[in-house]
PDB file of C-alpha atoms and ligand atoms in Angstrom:
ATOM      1  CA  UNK A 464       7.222  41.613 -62.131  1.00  0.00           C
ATOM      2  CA  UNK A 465       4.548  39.391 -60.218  1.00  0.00           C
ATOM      3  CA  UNK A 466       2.134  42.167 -59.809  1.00  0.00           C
ATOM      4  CA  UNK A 467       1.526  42.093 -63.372  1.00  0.00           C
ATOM      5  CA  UNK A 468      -1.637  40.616 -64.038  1.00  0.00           C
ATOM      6  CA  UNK A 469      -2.533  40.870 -60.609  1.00  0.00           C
ATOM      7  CA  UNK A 470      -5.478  43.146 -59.240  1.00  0.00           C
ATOM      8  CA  UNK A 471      -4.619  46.688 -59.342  1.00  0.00           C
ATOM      9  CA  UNK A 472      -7.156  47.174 -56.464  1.00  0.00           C
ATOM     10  CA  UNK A 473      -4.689  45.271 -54.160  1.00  0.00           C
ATOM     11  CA  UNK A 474      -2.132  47.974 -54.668  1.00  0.00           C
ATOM     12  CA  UNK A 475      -4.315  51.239 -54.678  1.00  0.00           C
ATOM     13  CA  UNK A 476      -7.128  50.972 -51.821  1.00  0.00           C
ATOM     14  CA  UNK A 477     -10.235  53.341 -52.974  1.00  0.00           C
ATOM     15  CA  UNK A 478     -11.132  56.605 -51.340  1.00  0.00           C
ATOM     16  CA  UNK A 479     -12.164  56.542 -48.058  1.00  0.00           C
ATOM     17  CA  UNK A 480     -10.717  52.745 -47.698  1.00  0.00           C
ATOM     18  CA  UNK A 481     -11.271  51.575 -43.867  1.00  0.00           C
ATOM     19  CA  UNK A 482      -7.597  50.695 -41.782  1.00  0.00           C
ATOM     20  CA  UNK A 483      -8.622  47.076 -41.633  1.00  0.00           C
ATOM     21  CA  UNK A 484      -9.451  46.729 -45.231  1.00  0.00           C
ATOM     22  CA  UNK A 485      -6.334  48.328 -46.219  1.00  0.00           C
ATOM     23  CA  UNK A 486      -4.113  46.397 -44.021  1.00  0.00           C
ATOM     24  CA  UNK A 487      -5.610  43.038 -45.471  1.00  0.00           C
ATOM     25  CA  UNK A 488      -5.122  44.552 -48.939  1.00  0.00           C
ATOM     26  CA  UNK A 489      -1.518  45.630 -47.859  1.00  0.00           C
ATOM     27  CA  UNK A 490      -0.740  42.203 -46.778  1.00  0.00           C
ATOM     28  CA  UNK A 491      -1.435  40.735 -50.353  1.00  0.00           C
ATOM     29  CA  UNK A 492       0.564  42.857 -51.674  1.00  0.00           C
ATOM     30  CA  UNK A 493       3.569  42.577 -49.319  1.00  0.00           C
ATOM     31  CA  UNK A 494       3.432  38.924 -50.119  1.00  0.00           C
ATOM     32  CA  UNK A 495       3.296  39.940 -54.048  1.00  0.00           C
ATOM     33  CA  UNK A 496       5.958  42.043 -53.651  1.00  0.00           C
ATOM     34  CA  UNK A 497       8.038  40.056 -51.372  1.00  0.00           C
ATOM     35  CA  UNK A 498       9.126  37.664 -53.909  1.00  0.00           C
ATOM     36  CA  UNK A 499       9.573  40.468 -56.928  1.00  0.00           C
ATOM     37  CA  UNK A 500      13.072  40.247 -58.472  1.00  0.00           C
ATOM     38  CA  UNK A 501      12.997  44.261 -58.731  1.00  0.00           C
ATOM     39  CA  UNK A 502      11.222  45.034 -55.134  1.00  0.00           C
ATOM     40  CA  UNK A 503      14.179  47.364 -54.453  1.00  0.00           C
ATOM     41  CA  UNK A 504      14.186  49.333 -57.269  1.00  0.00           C
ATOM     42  CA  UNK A 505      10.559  49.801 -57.505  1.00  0.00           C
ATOM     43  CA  UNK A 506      10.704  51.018 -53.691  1.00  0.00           C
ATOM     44  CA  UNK A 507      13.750  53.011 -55.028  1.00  0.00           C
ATOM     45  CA  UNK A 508      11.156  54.727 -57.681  1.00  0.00           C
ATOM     46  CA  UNK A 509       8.447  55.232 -55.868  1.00  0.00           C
ATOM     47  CA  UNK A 510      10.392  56.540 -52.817  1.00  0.00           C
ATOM     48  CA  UNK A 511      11.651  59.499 -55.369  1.00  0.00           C
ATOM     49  CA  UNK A 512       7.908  60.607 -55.655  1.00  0.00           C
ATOM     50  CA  UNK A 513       6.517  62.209 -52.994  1.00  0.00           C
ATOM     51  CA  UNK A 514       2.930  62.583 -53.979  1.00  0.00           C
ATOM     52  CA  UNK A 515       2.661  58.501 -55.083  1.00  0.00           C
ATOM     53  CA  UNK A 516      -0.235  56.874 -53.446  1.00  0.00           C
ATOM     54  CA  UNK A 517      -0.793  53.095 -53.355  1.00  0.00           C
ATOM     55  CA  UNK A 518       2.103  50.185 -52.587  1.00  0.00           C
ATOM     56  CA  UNK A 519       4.986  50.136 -54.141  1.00  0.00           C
ATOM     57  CA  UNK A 520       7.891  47.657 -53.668  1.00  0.00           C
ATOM     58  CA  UNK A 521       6.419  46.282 -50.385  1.00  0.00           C
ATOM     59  CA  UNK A 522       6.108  49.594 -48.878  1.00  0.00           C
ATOM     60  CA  UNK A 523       2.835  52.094 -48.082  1.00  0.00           C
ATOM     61  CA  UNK A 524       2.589  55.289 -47.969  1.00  0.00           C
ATOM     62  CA  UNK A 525       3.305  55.994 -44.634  1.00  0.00           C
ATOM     63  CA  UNK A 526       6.207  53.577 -44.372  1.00  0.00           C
ATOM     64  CA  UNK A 527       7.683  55.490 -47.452  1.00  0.00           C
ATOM     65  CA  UNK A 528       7.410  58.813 -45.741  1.00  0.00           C
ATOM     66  CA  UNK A 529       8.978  57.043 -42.604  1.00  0.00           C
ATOM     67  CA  UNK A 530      11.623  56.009 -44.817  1.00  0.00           C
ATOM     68  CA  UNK A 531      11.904  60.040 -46.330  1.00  0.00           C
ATOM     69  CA  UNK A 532      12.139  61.403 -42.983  1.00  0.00           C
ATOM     70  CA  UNK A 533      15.117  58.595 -41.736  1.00  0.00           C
ATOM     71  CA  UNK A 534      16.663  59.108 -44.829  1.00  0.00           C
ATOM     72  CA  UNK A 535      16.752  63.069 -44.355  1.00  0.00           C
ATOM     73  CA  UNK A 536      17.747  62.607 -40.852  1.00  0.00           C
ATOM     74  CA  UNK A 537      20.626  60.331 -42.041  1.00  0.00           C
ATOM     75  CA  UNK A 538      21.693  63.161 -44.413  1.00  0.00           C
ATOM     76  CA  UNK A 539      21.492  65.626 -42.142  1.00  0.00           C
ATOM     77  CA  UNK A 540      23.154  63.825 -39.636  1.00  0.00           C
ATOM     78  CA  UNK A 541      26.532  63.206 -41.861  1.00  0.00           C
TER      79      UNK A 541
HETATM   80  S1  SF4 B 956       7.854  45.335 -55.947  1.00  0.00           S
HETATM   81 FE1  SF4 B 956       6.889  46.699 -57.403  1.00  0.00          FE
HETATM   82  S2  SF4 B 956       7.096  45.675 -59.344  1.00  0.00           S
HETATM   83 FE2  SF4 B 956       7.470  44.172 -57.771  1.00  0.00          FE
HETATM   84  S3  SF4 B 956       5.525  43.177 -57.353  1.00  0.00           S
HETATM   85 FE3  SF4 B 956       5.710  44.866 -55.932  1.00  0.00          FE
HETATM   86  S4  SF4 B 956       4.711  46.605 -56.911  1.00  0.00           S
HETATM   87 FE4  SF4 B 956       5.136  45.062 -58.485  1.00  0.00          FE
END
């Protein structure tokens, strides 16, 4: 995938990271991801894994546990 080779750091901010340095580092790595031949199933993955940190398949934490919750809702809903 395209993140290979790339800097780790742009997918897992450090401790303590500041909301505008992890929204520039989240927008290198949406554009990373955004052309990645497997984005879906590496959302797929890390969407299975609750406790994950970092960005996976285009997505952040907190827009995978959006995604949890709809998904829930969805189920719950049918
Ligand atoms: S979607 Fe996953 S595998 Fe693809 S570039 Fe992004 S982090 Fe890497």
């Amino acid at each position: 995938p395209p993140c290979r080779g790339e800097d780790i750091n742009l997918f897992f901010g450090p401790d303590g990271e500041h909301q505008t340095a992890k929204e520039a580092r989240e927008d290198k790595a949406r554009e990373i991801c955004h052309v990645c031949p497997i984005r879906r199933e590496c959302a797929e993955y890390a969407l299975t894994a609750p406790e994950r940190d970092g960005f996976w398949g285009g997505l952040n934490e907190d827009e995978r546990t959006s995604e949890r919750r709809r998904r829930t809702r969805r189920a719950n809903a049918a």
